[in-house]
Coordinates of C-alpha atoms in Angstrom, one line a residue:
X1 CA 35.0 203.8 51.4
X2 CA 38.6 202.9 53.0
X3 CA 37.8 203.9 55.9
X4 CA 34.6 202.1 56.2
X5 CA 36.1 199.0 55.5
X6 CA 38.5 199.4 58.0
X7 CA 36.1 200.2 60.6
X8 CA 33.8 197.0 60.0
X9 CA 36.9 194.9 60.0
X10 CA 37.9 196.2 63.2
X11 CA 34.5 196.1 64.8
X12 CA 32.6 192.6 63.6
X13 CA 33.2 190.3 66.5
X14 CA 32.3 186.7 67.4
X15 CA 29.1 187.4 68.6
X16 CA 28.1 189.0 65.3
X17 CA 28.6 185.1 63.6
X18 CA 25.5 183.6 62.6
X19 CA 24.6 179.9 63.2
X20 CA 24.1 179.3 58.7
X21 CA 28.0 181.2 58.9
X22 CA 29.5 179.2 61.2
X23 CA 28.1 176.0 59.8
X24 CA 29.1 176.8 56.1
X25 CA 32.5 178.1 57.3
X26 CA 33.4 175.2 59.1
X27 CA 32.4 173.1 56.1
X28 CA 34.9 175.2 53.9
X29 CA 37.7 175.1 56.3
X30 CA 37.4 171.3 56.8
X31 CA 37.4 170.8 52.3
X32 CA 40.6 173.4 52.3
X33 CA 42.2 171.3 54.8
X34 CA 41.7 168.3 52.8
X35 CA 42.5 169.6 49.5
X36 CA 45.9 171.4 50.8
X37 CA 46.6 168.1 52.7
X38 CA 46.3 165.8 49.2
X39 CA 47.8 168.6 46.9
X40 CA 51.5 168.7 48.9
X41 CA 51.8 165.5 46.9
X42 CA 51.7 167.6 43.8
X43 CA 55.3 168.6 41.5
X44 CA 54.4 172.7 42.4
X45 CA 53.7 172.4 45.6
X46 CA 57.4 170.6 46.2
X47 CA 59.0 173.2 43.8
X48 CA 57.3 176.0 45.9
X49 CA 58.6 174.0 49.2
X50 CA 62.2 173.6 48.0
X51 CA 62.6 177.4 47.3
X52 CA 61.0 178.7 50.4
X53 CA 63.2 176.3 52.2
X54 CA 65.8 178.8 51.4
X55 CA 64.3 181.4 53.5
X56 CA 64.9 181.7 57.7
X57 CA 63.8 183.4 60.1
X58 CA 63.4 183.6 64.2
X59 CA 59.5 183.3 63.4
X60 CA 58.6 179.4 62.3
X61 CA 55.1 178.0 60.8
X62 CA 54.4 174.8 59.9
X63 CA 54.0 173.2 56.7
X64 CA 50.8 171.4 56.1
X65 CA 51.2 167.5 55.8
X66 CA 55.1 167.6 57.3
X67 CA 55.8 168.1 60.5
X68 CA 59.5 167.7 60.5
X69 CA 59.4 171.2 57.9
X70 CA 59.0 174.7 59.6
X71 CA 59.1 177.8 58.1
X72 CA 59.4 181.5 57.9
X73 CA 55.2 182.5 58.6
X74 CA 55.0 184.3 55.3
X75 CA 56.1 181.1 53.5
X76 CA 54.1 179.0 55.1
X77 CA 51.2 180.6 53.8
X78 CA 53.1 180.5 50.5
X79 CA 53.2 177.0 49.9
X80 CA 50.1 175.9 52.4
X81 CA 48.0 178.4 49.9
X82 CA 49.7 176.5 46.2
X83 CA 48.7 173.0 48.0
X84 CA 45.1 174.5 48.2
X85 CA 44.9 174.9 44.7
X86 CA 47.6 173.0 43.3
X87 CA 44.9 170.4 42.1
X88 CA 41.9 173.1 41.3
X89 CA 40.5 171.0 44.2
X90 CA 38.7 174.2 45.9
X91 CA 35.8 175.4 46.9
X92 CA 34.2 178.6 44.2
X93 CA 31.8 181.1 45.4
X94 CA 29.7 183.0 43.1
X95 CA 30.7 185.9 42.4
X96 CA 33.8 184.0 41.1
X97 CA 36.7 183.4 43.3
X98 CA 38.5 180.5 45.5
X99 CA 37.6 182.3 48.5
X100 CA 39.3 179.8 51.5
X101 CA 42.6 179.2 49.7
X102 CA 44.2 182.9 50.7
X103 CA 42.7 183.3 53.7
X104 CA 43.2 179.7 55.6
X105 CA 47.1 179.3 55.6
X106 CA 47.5 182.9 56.3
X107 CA 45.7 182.7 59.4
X108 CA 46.7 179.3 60.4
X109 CA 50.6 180.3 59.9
X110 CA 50.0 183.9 61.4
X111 CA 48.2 182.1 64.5
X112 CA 51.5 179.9 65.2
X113 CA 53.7 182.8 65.6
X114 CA 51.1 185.2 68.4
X115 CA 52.4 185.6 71.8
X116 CA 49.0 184.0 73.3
X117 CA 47.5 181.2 70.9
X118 CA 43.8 182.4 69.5
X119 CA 40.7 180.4 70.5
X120 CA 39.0 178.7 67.8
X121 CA 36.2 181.2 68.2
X122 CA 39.1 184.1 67.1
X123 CA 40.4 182.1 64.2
X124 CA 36.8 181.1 62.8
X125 CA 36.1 185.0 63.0
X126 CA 39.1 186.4 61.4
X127 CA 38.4 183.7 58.6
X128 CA 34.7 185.4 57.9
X129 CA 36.1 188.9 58.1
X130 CA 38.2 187.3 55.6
X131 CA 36.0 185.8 52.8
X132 CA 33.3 188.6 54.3
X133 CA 36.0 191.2 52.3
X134 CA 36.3 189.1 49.6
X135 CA 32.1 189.1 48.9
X136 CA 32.1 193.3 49.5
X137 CA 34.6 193.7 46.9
X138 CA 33.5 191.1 44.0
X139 CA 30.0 193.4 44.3
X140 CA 31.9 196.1 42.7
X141 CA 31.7 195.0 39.7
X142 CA 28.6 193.6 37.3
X143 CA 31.8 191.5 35.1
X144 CA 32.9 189.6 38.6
X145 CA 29.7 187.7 38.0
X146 CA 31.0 185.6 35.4
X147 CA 33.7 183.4 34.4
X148 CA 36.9 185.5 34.3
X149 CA 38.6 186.9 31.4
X150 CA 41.4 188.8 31.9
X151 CA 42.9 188.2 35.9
X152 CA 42.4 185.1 38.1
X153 CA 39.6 186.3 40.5
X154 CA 41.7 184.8 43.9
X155 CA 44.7 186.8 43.2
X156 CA 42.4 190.3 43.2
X157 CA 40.6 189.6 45.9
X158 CA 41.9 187.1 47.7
X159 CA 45.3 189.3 48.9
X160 CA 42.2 191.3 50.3
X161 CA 40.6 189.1 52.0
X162 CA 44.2 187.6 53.6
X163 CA 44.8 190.8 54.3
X164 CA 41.3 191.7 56.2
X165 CA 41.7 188.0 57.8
X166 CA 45.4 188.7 59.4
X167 CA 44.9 192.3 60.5
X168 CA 41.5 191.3 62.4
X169 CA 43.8 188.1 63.8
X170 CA 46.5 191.0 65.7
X171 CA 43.6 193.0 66.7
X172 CA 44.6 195.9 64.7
X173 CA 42.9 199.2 64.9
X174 CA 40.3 200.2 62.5
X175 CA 42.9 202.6 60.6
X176 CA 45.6 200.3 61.2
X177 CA 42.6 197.8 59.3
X178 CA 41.9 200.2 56.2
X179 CA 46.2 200.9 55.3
X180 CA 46.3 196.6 55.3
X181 CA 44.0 196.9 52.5
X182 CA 45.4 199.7 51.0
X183 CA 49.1 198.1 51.0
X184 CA 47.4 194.3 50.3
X185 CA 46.3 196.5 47.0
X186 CA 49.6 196.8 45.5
X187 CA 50.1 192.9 45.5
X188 CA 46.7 192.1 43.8
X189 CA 46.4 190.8 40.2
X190 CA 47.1 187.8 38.3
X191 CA 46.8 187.8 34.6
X192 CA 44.5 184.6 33.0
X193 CA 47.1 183.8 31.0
X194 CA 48.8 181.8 33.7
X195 CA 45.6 179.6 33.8
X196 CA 46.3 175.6 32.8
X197 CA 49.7 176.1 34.2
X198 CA 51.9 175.4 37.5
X199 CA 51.9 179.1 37.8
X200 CA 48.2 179.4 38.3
X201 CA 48.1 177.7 41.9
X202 CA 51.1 180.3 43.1
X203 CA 48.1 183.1 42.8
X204 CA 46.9 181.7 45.9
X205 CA 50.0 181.1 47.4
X206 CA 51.0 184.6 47.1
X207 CA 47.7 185.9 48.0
X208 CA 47.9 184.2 51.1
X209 CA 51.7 185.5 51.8
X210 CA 51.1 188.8 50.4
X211 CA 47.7 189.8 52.9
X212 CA 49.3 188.4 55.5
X213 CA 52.7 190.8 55.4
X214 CA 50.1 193.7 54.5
X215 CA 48.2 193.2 58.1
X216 CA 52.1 192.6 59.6
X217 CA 53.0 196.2 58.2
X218 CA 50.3 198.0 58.9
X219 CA 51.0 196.6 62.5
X220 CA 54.2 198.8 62.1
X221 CA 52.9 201.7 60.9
X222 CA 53.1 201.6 57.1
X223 CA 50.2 203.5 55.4
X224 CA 48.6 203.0 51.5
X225 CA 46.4 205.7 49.8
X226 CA 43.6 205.9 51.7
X227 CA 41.4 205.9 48.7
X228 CA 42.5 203.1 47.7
X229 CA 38.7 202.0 47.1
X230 CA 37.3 204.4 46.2
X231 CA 39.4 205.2 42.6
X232 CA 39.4 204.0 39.0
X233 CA 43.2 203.9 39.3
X234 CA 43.2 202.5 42.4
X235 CA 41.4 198.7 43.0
X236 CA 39.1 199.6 40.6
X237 CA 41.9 199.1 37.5
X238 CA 40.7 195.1 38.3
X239 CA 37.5 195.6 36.8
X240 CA 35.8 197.8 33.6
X241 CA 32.8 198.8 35.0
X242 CA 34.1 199.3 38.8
X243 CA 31.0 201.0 41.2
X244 CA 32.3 200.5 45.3
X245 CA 30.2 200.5 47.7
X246 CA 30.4 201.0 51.8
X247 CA 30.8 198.2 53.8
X248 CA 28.4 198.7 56.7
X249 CA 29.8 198.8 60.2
X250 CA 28.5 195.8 62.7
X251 CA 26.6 198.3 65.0
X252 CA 24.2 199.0 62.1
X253 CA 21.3 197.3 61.4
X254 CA 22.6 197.0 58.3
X255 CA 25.2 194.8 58.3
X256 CA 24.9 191.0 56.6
X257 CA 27.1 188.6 55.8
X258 CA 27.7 188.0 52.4
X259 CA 28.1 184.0 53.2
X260 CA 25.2 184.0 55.1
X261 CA 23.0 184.7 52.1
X262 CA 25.7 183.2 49.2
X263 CA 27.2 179.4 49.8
X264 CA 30.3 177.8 47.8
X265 CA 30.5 175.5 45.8
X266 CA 32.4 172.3 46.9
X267 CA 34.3 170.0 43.9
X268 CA 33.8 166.5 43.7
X269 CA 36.3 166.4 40.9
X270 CA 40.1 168.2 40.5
X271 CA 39.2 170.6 38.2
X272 CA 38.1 173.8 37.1
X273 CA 34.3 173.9 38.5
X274 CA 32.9 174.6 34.5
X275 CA 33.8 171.1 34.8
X276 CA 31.8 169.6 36.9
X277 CA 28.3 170.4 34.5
X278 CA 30.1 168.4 31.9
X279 CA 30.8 165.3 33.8
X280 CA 27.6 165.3 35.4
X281 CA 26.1 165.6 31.5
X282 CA 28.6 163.0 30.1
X283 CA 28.1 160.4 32.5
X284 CA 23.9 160.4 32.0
X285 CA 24.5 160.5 28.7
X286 CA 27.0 157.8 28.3
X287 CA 24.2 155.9 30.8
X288 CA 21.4 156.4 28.0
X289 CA 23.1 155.1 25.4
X290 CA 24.4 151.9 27.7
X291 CA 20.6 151.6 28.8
X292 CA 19.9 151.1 24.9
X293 CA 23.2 149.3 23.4
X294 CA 24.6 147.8 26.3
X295 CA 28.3 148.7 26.7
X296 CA 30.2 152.1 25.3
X297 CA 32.5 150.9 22.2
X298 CA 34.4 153.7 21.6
X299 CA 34.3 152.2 18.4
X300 CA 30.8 153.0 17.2
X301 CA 31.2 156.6 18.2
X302 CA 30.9 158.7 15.2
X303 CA 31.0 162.7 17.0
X304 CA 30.4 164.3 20.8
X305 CA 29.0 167.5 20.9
X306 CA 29.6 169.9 23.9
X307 CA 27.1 173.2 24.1
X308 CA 29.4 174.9 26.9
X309 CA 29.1 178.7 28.1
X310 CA 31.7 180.7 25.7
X311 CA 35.2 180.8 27.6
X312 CA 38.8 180.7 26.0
X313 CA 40.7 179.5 28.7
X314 CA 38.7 176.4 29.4
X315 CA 38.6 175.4 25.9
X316 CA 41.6 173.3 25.7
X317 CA 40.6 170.3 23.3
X318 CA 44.5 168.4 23.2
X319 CA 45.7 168.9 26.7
X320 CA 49.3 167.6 27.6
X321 CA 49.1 168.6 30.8
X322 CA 47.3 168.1 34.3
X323 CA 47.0 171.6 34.1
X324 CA 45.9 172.0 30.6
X325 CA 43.6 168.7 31.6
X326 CA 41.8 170.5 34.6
X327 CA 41.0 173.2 32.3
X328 CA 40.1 171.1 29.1
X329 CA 35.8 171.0 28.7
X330 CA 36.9 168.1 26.1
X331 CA 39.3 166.3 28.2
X332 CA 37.0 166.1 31.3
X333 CA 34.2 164.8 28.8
X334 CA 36.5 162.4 27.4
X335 CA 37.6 160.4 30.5
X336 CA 34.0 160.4 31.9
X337 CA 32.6 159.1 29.0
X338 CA 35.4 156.2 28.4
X339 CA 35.7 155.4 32.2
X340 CA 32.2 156.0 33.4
X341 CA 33.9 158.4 36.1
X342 CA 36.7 161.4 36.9
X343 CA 38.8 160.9 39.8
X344 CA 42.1 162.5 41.2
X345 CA 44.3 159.8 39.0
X346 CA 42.3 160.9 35.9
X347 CA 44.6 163.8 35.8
X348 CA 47.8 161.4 35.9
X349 CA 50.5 161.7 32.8
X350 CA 49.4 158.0 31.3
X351 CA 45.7 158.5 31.8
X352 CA 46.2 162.1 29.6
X353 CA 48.2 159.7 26.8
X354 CA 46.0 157.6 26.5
X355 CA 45.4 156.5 23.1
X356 CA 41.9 156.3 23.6
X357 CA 41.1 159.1 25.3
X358 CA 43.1 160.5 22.3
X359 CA 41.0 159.3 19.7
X360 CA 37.7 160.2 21.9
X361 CA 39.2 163.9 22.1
X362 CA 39.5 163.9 18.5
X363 CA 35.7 163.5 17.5
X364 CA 34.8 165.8 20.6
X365 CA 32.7 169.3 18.9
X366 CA 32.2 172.4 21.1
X367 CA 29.4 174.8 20.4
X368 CA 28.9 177.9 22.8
X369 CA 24.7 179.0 22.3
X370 CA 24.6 182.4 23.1
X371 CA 21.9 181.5 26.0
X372 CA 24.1 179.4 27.6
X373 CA 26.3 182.5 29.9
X374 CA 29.6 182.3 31.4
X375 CA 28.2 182.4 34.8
X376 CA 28.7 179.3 37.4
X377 CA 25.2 180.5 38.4
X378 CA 23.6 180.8 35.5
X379 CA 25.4 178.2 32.9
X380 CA 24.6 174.7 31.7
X381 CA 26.5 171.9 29.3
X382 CA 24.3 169.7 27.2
X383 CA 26.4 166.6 25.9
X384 CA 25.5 164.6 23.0
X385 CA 26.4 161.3 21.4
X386 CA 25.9 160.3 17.4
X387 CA 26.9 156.7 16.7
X388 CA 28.1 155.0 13.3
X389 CA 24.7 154.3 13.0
X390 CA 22.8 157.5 13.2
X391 CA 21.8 157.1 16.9
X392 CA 21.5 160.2 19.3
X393 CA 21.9 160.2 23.3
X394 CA 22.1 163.7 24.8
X395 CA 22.3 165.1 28.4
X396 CA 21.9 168.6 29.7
X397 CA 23.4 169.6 33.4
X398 CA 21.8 172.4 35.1
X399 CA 23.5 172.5 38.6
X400 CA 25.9 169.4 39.6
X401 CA 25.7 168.1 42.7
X402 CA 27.9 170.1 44.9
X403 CA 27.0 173.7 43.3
X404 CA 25.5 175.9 45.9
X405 CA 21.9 175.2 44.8
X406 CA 22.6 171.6 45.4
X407 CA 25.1 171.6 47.9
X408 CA 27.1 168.3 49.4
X409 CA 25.9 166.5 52.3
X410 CA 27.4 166.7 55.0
X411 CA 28.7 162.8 55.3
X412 CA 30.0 163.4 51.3
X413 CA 31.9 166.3 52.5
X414 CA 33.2 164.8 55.2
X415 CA 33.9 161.8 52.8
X416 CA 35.9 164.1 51.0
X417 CA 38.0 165.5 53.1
X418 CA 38.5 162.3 54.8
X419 CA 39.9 160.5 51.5
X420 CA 41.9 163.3 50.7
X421 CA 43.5 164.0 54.0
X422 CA 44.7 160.4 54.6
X423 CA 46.9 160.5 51.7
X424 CA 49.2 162.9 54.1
X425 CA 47.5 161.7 57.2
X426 CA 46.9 158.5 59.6
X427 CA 43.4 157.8 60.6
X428 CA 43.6 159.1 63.9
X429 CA 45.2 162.5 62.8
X430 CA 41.7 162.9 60.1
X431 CA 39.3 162.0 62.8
X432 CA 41.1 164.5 65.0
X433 CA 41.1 167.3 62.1
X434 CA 37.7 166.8 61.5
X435 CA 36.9 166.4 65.2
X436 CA 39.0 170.2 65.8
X437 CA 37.0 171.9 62.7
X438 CA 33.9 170.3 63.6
X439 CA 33.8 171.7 67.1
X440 CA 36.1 174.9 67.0
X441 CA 33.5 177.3 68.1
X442 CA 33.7 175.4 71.5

């Protein structure tokens, strides 16, 4: 199994990218951009900055957003990778993870430090060998399907897929390849306790660091178990009903890319992506009863009922933080049934106090139906709405827009990443970002 893996990394090559992989890569590298770019005005990320600040070396990388701040490579990837998902801005792929938040700073601070600058054709490569790793391994395992319970999906994998991403950046050899895995192994796992806290966007910071100083010491010769993949006590302690499998090599007929037949999802809102199915439900809900009575007076609303997938750590109905906020089923109801919407300053310290939204939270019910699975491919959130007098409005989401069955346009991708980004960035500095991304095959 190691050694497999380590072989197909070493041997996939540009001309082994598919048109659908480039396309939906690009589009992922161009939303991590823009959510790293908007999150380094986040309280973590500057914590994260302000320690790594501490830290020197002969090797410098830049910080996303601030081009006066350099910094050691490893740390660059550090805090580039907390701005990613300092906001739960990310994109989510099914099997659950954050796939592009370890593995684009790595490479992007990695690539800054090489003797001979990649081509954009290298960099968009190592980045699929990347998530590519990240796909192979969630398959190992029928309980990666559904919404975590006991570690953060991103700090498993994702160290992996850094890991896979930087070794196939320094061209290492295929065993070389296989011990960056192995020693990427020893750094994975986050516990979910950490979840709704400023802790929770460091997993992807330090999945980011971590790969990339696996791939730099497998450069110089440092070797892991060489079944690391193939044991119980190995990766396979991540998961309770662990079965690996080889990754084929890219001479085979057999090899496919795991993007290539599995898009991400892409957030229109800062929050966990349960989420987005109960916005989309509470806002056509809240328009039914408006359709009927006019306005929403919070006033005449007597109880909301959520029917959400069963999940603990996304059950947070008095949240006092952003964190606790982006987590919260009933918070994320709340504001987009009292302001018809959920943006980025819906997450703010007064919009959370509200006293409103506070009495809203208070008449919100959750009920979990045992059809209704913790799986972003497979769950739904039905909201409904009883009045003082006896009146019902009710929603159900099946797929938000933005899931990978319904996936953003192009122009409202774009749109995103363009509003986010120019909270760091002047207009000509988006256009050329997006211009870069949009063309970095060529």
């Amino acid at each position: 199994m190691w050694d497999h893996f380590g072989a197909a990394v070493h041997s996939l090559g540009a001309s082994h990218l598919t048109d659908v992989v480039i396309n939906r890569s690009k589009r992922m590298m161009l939303d991590t951009l823009g959510v790293g770019l908007l999150g380094t005005r986040t309280a973590v990320f500057n914590k994260a900055l302000k320690y790594s600040q501490s830290f020197s070396s002969d090797e410098r990388s830049s910080v996303w957003g601030a081009s006066e701040i350099s910094l050691p490579p490893h740390y660059a990837a550090f805090v580039n990778g907390i701005a990613v998902h300092s906001m739960d801005f990310d994109d989510t792929w099914h099997p659950a993870t954050h796939p592009s938040g370890a593995v684009l700073p790595a490479l992007l601070a990695l690539a800054e430090t090489l003797p001979s600058q990649p081509s954009g054709l290298d960099l968009l490569l190592a980045f699929n060998v990347g998530i590519e790793v990240q796909g192979r391994l969630m398959r190992f395992s029928t309980e990666a399907y559904n919404i975590p319970e006991r570690f953060h999906p991103p700090s498993v994998v994702g160290v992996m897929g850094s890991a896979a991403a930087s070794a196939k950046l320094l061209a290492l050899s295929p065993a070389q390849c296989a011990h960056a895995l192995a020693i990427a192994a020893s750094s994975a796992g986050a516990p979910l306790a950490n979840a709704a806290t400023q802790t929770k966007p460091l997993h992807i910071g330090n999945a980011a660091r971590r790969g990339l100083e696996a791939a730099q010491l497998a450069r110089l010769g440092l070797e892991g178990n060489p079944a690391i993949l193939d044991k119980n006590c190995g990766f396979g302690v991540y998961y309770k009903d662990y079965s690996p499998s080889v990754m084929p090599h890219s001479a085979s007929g057999d090899f496919k890319w795991r993007l290539e037949k599995q898009d991400v999802a892409f957030k229109r809102i800062p929050a966990h992506l349960g989420m987005h199915w109960v916005v989309d439900a509470a806002l056509a809900a809240r328009a039914k009863l408006e359709n009927t009575d006019g306005n929403f007076d919070l006033r005449k609303i007597r109880r909301v009922t959520l029917r959400v997938p069963p999940s603990k750590y996304v059950d947070c109905p008095s949240p006092t933080s952003e964190h606790q906020a982006r987590h919260s089923f009933q918070f994320n109801c709340g504001s987009a049934l009292l302001d018809n919407k959920v943006t980025v300053s819906s997450f703010d310290e007064d919009q959370i106090n509200r006293p409103a939204l506070k009495e809203l939270l208070s008449k919100v019910e959750v009920e979990t139906p045992e059809d209704n699975k913790p799986s972003f491919d497979k769950m739904y959130c039905e909201v409904k709405i009883e009045t003082d007098q006896g009146q019902r409005y009710g929603a159900r989401c099946d797929t938000f827009y933005g899931h990978w069955r319904k996936p953003l346009s192009q122009r409202d991708l774009v749109e995103k990443f363009s509003v986010n980004a120019s909270s760091v960035l002047c207009t000509e500095g988006v256009e050329g970002v997006n211009d870069v991304i949009g063309n970095i095959e060529q």
